[in-house]
mmCIF file of C-alpha atoms and ligand atoms in Angstrom:
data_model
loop_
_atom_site.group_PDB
_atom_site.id
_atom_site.type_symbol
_atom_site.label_atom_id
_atom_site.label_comp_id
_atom_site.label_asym_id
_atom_site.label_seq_id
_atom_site.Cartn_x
_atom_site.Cartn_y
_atom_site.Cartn_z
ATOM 1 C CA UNK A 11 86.707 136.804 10.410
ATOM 2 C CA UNK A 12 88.876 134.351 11.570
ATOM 3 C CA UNK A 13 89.179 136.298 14.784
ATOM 4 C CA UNK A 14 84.968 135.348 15.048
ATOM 5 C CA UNK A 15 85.565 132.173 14.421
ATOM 6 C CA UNK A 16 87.791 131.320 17.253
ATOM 7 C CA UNK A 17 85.322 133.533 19.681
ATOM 8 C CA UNK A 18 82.290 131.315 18.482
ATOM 9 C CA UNK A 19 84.203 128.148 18.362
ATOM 10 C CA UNK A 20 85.529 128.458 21.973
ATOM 11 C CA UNK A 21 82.057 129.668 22.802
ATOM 12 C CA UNK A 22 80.714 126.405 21.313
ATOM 13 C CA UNK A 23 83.192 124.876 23.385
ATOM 14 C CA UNK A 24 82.276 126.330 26.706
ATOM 15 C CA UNK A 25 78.829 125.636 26.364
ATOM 16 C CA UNK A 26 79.721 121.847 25.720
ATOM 17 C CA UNK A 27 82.170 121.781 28.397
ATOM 18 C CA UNK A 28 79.101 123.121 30.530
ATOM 19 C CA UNK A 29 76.477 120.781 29.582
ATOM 20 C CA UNK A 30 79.493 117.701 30.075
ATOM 21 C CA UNK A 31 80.202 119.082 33.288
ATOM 22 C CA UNK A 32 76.142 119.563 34.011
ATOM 23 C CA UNK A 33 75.943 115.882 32.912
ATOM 24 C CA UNK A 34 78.989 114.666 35.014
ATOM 25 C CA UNK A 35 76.912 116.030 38.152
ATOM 26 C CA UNK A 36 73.342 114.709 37.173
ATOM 27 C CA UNK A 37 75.432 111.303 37.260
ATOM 28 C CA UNK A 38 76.963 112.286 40.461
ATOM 29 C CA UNK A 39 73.630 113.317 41.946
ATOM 30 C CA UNK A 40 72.322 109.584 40.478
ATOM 31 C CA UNK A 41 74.919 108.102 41.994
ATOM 32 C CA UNK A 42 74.259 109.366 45.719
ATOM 33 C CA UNK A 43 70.196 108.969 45.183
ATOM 34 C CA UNK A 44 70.822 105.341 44.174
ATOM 35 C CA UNK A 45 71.719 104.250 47.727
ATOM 36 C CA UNK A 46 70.035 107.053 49.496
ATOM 37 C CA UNK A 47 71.075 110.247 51.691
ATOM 38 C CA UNK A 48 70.899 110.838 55.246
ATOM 39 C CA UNK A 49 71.623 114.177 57.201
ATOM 40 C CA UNK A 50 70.860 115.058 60.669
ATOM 41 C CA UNK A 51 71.738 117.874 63.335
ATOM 42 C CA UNK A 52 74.341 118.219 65.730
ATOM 43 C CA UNK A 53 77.064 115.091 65.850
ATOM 44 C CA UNK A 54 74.328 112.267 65.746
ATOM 45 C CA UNK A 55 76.872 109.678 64.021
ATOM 46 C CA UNK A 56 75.021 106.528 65.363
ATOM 47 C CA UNK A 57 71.628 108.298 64.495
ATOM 48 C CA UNK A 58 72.709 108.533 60.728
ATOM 49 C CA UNK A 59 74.244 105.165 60.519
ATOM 50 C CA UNK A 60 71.116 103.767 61.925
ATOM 51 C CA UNK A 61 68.995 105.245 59.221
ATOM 52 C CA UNK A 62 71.281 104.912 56.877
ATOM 53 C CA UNK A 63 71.555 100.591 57.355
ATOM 54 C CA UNK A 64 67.740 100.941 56.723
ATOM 55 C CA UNK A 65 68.296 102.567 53.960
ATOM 56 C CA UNK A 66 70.914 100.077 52.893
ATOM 57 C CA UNK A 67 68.474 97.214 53.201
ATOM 58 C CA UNK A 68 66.326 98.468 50.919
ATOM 59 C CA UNK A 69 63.919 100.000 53.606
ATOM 60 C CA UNK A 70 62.232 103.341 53.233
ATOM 61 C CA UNK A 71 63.557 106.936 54.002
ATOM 62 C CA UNK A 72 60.564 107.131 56.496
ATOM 63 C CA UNK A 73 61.840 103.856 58.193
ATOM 64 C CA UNK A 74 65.440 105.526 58.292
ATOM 65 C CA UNK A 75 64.573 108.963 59.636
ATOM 66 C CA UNK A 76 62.868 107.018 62.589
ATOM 67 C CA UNK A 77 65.193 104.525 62.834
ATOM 68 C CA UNK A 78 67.679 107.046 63.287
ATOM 69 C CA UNK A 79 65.789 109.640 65.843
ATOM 70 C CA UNK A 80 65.036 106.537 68.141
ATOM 71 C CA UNK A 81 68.873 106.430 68.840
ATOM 72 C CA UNK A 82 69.214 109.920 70.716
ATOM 73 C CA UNK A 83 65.852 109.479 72.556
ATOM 74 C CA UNK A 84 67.206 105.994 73.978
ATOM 75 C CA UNK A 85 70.775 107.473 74.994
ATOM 76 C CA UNK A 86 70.717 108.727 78.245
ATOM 77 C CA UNK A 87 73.656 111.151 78.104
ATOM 78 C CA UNK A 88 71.549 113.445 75.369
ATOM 79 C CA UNK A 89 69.977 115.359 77.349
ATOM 80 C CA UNK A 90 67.964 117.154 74.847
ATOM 81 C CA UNK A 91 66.363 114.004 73.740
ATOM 82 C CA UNK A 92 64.471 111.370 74.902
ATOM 83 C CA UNK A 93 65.232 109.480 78.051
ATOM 84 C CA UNK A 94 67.592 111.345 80.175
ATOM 85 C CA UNK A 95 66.499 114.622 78.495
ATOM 86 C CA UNK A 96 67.024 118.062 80.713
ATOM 87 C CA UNK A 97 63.020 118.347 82.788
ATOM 88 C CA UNK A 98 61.034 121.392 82.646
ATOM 89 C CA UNK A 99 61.463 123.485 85.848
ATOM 90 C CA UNK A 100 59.119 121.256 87.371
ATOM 91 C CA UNK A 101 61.571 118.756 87.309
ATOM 92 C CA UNK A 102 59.260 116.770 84.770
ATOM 93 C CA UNK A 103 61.055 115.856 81.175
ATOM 94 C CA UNK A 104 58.443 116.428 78.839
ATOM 95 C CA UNK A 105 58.910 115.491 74.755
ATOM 96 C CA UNK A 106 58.002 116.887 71.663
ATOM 97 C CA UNK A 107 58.259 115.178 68.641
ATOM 98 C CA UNK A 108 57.180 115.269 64.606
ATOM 99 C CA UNK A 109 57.350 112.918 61.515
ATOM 100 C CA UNK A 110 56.318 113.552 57.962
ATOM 101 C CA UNK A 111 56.650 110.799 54.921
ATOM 102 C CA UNK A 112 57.120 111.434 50.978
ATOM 103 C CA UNK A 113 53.174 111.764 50.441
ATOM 104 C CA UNK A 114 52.977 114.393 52.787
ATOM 105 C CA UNK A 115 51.489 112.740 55.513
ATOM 106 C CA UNK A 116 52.409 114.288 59.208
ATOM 107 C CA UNK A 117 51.813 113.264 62.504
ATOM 108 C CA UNK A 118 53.017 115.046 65.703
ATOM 109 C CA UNK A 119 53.133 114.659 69.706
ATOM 110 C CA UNK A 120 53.675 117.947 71.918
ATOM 111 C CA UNK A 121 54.307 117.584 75.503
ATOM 112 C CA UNK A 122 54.398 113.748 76.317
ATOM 113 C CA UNK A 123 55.478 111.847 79.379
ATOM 114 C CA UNK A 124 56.689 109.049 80.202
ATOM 115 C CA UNK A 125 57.160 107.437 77.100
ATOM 116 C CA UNK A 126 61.015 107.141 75.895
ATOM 117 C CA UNK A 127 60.408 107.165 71.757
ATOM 118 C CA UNK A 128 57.822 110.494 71.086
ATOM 119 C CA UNK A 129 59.156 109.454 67.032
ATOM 120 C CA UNK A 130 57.326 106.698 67.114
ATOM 121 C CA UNK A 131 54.061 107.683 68.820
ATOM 122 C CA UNK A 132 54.317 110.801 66.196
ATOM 123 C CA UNK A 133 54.361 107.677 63.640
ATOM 124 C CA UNK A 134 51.527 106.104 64.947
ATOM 125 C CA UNK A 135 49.362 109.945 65.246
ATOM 126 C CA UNK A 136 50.299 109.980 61.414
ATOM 127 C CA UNK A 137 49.359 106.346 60.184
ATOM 128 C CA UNK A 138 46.442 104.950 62.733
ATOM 129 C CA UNK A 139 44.427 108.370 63.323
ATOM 130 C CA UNK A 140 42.474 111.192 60.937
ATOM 131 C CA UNK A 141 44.546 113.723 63.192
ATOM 132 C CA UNK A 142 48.103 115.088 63.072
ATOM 133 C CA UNK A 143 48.744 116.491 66.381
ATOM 134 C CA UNK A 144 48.222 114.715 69.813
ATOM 135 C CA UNK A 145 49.337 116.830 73.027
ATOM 136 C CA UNK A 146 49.587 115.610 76.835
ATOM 137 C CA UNK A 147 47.490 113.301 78.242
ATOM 138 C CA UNK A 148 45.837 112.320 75.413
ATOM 139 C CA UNK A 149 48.879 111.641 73.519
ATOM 140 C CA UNK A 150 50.126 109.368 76.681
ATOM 141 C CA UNK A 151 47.216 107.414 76.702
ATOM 142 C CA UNK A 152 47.225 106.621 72.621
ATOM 143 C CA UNK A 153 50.681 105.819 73.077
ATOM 144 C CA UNK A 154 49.543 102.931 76.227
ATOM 145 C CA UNK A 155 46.641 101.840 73.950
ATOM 146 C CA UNK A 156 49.140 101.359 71.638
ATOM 147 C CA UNK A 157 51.713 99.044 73.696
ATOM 148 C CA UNK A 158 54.138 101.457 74.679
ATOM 149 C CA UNK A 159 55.371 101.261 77.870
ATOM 150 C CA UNK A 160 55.621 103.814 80.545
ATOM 151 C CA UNK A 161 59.017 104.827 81.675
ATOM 152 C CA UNK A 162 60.706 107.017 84.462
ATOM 153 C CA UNK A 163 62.881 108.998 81.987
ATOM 154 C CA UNK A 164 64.727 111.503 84.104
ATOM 155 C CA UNK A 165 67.879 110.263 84.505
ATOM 156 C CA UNK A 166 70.175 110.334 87.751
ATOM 157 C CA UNK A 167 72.179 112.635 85.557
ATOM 158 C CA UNK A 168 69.734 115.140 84.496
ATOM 159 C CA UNK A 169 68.132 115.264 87.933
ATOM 160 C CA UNK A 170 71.532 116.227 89.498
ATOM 161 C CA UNK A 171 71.586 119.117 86.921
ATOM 162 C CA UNK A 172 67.922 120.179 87.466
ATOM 163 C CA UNK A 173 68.779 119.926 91.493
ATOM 164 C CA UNK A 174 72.031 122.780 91.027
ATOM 165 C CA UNK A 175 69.899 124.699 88.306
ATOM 166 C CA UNK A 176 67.002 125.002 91.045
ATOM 167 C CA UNK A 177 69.492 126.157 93.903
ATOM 168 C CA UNK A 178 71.219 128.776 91.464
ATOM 169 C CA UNK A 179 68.219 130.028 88.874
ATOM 170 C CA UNK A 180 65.411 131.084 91.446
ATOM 171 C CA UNK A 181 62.668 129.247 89.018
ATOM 172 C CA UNK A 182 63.342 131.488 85.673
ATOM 173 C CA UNK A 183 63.019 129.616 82.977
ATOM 174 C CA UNK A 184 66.323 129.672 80.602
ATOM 175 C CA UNK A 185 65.805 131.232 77.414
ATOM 176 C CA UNK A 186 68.277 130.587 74.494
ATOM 177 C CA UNK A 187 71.232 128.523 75.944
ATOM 178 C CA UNK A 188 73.459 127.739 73.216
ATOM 179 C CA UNK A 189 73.715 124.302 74.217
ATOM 180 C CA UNK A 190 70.960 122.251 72.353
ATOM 181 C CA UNK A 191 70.963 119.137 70.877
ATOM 182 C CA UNK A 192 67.657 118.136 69.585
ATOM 183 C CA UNK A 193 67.874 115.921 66.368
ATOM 184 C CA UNK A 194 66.576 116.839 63.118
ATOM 185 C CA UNK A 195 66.748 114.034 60.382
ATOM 186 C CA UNK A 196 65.707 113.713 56.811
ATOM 187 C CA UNK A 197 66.862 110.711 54.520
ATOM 188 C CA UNK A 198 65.918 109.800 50.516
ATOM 189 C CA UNK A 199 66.082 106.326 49.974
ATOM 190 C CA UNK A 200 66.552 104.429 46.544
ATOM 191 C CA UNK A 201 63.207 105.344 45.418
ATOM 192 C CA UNK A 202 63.982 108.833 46.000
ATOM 193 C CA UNK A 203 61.132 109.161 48.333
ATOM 194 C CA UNK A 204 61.911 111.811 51.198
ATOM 195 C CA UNK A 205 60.770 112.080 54.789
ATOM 196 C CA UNK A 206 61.879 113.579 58.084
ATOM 197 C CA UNK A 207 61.512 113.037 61.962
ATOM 198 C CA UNK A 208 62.171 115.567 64.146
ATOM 199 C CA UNK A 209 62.586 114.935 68.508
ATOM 200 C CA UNK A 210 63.485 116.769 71.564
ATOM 201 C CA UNK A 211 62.754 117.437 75.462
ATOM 202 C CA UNK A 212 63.176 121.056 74.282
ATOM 203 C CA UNK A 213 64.979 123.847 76.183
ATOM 204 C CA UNK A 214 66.261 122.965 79.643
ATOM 205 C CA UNK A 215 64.160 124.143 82.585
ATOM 206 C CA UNK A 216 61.479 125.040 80.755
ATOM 207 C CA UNK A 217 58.162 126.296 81.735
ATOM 208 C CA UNK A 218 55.959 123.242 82.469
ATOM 209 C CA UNK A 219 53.629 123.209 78.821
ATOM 210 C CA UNK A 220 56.237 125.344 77.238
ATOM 211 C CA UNK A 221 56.135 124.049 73.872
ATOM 212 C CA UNK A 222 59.014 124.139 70.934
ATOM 213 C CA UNK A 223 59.155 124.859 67.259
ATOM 214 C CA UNK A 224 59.905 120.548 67.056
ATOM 215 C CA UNK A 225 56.514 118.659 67.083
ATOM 216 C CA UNK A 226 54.999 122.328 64.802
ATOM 217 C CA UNK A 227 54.629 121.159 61.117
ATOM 218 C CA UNK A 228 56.619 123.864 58.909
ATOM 219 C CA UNK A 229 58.600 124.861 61.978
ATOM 220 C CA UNK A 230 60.778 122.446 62.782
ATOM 221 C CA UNK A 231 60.194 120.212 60.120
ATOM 222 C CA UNK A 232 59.060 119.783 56.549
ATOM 223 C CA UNK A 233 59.039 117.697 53.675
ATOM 224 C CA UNK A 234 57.870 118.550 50.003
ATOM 225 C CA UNK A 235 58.469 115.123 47.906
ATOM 226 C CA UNK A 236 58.641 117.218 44.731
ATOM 227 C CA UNK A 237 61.428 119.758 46.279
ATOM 228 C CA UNK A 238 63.036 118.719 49.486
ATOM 229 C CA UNK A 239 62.887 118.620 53.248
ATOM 230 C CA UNK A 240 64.208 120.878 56.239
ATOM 231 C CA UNK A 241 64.233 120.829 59.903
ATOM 232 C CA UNK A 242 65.798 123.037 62.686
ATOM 233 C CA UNK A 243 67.067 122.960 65.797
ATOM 234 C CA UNK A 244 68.120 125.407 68.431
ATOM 235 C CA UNK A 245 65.671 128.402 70.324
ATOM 236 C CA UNK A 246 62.205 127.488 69.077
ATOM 237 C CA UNK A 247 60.322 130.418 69.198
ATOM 238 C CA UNK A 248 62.427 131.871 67.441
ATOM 239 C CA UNK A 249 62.265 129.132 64.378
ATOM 240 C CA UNK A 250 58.295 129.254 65.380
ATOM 241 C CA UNK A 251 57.755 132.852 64.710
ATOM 242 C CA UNK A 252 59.378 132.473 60.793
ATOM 243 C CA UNK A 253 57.990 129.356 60.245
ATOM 244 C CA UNK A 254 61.947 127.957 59.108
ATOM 245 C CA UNK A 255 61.535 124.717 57.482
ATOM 246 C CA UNK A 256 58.590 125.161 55.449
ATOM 247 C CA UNK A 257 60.302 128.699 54.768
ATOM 248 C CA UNK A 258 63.551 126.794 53.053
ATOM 249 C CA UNK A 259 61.463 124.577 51.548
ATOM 250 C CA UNK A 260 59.504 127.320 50.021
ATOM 251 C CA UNK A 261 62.507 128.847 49.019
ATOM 252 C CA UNK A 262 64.559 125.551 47.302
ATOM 253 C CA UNK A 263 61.527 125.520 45.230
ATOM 254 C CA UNK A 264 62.813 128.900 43.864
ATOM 255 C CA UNK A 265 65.796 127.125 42.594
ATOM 256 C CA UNK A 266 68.138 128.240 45.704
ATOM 257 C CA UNK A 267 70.204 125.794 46.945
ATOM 258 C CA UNK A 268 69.828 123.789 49.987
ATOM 259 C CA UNK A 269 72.772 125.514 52.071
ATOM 260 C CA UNK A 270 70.971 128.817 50.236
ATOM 261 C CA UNK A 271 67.514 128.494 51.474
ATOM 262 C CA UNK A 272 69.047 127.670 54.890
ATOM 263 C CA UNK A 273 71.130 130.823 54.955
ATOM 264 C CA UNK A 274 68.065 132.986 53.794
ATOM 265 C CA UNK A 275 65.725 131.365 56.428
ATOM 266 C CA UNK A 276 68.645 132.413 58.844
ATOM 267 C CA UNK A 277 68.800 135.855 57.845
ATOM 268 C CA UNK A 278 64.932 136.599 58.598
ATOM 269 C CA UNK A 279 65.876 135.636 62.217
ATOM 270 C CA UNK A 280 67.532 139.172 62.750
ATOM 271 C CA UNK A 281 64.426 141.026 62.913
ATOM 272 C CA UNK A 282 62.637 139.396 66.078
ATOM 273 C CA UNK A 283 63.348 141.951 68.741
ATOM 274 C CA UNK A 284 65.365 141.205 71.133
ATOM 275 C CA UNK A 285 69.160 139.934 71.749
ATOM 276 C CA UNK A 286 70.694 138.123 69.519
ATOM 277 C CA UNK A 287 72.976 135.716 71.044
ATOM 278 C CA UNK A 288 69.853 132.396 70.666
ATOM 279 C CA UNK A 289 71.219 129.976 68.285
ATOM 280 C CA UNK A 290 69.341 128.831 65.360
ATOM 281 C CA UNK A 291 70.728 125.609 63.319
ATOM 282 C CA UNK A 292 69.015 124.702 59.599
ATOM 283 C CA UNK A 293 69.834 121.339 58.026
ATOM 284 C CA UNK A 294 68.178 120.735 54.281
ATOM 285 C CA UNK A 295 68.050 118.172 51.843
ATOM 286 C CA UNK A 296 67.373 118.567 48.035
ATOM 287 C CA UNK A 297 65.026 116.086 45.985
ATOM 288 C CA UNK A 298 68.074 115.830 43.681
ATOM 289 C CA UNK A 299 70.134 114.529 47.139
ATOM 290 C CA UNK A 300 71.704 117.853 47.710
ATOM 291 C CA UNK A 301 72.486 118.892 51.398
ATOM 292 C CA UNK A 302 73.169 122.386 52.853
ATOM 293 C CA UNK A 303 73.233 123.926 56.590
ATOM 294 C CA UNK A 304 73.379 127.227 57.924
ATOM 295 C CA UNK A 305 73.487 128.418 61.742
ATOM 296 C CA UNK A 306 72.922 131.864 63.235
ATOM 297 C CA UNK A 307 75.808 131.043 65.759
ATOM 298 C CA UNK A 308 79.091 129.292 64.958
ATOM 299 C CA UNK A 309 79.684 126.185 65.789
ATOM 300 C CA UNK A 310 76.634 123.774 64.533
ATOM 301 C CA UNK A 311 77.786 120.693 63.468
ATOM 302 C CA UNK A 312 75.598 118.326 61.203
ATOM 303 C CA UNK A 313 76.071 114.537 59.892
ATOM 304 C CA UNK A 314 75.661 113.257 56.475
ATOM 305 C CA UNK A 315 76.122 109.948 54.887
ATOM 306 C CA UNK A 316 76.532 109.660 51.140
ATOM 307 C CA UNK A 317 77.362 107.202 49.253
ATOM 308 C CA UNK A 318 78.552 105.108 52.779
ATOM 309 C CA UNK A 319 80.746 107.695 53.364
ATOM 310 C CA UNK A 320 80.089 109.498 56.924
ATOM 311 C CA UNK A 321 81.064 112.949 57.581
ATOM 312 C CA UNK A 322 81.021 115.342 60.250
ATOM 313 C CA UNK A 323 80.425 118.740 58.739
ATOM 314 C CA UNK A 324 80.470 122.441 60.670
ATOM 315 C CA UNK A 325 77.747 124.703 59.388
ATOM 316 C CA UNK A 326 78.529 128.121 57.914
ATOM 317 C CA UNK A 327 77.259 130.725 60.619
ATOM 318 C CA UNK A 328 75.853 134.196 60.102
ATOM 319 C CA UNK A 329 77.724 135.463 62.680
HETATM 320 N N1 LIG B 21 64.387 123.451 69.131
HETATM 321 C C1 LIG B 21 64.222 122.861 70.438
HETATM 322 C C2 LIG B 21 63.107 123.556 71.155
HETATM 323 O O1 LIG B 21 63.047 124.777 71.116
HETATM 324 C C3 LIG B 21 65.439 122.927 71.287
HETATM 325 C C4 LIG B 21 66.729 122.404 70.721
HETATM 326 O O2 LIG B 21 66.966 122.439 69.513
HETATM 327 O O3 LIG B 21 67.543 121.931 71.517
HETATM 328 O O4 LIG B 21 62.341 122.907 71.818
#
């Protein structure tokens, strides 16, 4: 009897211990969504602070996530971004670039030139027209109408490395180089309204038109106010052919974990034929202000800020 007694009592204890320790991190959670959270691919410190002093002045996650994407397409020495990313094997740098707010909304550019911040023409695709992708020419010219100016953005850099890639690669285009660098960023602000931006010049030397998983709603980026938001970086088609943000958003909905979903979104890169040796970086954020990353490859690094604190985080790799 007495022997019972203890066995229910402790369990009575457990399960209040449990539903403390469940409370301690609902407050936790609180805490971080009360100021906001910002995560973002690769080491894009600035990018994050950026977003994250928007975020700090009371200013919307969709503010942030721009805010922050519009530092990497500015810096020259990315070269997977913005000005001074790596051209095509034209020798042209061509961007691709997607945004999506808290209601949903999306708005995309594929394949633009000449015009240094593809975030915010993607902005403009998803507030000022009925449409959510612009591509090429068309996208150039809304972004003119619009007052943005036109820029030479290969930089003296990037040509140089075009120039030795032409003398030693006889015009094949390079397909998975582990090197990328495209950001990914998704921020909840105070209101606990979610968004994401997502910007590149894609793979190095690519084929002129050649197109990446970046600007492609679901692909590499999504946002589900209700569950969370994902976006991807690294070989495109492959991320194109699972569909891998919508895919981890799908699956956080089914209670797994941010770093979860991005694992399991990994995994169902292994069966595109082919080597394996592309890389493949997930970064996910929960509407409870969770993050999580997985790679295929080691060595992807991703940024948070929580709670003011910065960090520089290494991603858990499949192989
Ligand atoms: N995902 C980008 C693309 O395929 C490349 C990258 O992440 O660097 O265009």
């Amino acid at each position: 009897m007495q022997r019972r007694n203890f066995i229910k009592d402790s369990g009575l204890c457990l399960a209040g211990l449990t539903i403390l320790q469940d409370l301690h991190n609902l407050t936790k959670i609180d805490d971080h969504r009360k100021e906001g959270v910002v995560i973002a691919t690769w080491n894009n410190q600035k990018a994050v602070e950026a977003a994250w002093k928007v975020l700090q002045e009371n200013g919307s996650a969709l503010n942030a996530v721009e805010e922050g994407a519009r530092v990497p397409e500015a810096d020259e020495k990315d070269t997977s971004v913005g000005y001074g990313g790596y051209p095509d094997r034209e020798g042209i740098v061509t961007l691709d670039a997607s945004i999506m707010d808290h209601e949903g909304n999306a708005g995309s550019v594929f394949f633009l030139q000449g015009i240094k911040h593809p975030i915010s023409v993607a902005r403009l695709v998803m507030e000022k027209t009925p449409h959510v992708y612009l591509a090429g020419e068309g996208a150039r010219l809304f972004a003119i109408e619009n007052g943005f100016k036109e820029e030479n953005l290969l930089s003296e850099g990037s040509n140089k490395e075009y120039q030795e890639w032409k003398k030693k690669n006889n015009y094949s285009p390079v397909i998975g180089p582990k090197v990328h660098d495209t950001i990914g960023i998704l921020a909840i602000d105070k209101e606990t309204r979610l968004s994401g931006a997502c910007s590149t010049s894609g793979l190095a030397f690519k084929m002129h038109g050649r197109v990446g998983d970046s600007p492609i709603i679901g692909s590499g980026l999504y946002v589900d106010n209700m569950i969370g938001a994902a976006s991807a970086t690294g070989l495109g088609e492959a991320v194109i052919k699972k569909v891998g943000s919508f895919s981890i958003v799908e699956m956080m909905r089914t209670g797994h974990s941010p770093k979860k979903a991005c694992k399991k979104a990994i995994e169902r890169l292994l069966d595109i034929k082919g080597p394996k040796d592309f890389q493949v970086g997930y970064i996910a954020l929960s509407k409870e202000g969770e993050v999580g990353a997985y790679s295929l490859q080691p060595n992807f690094p991703y940024v948070v800020i929580r709670e003011g604190k910065f960090e520089l985080k290494y991603a858990n790799s499949y192989f």
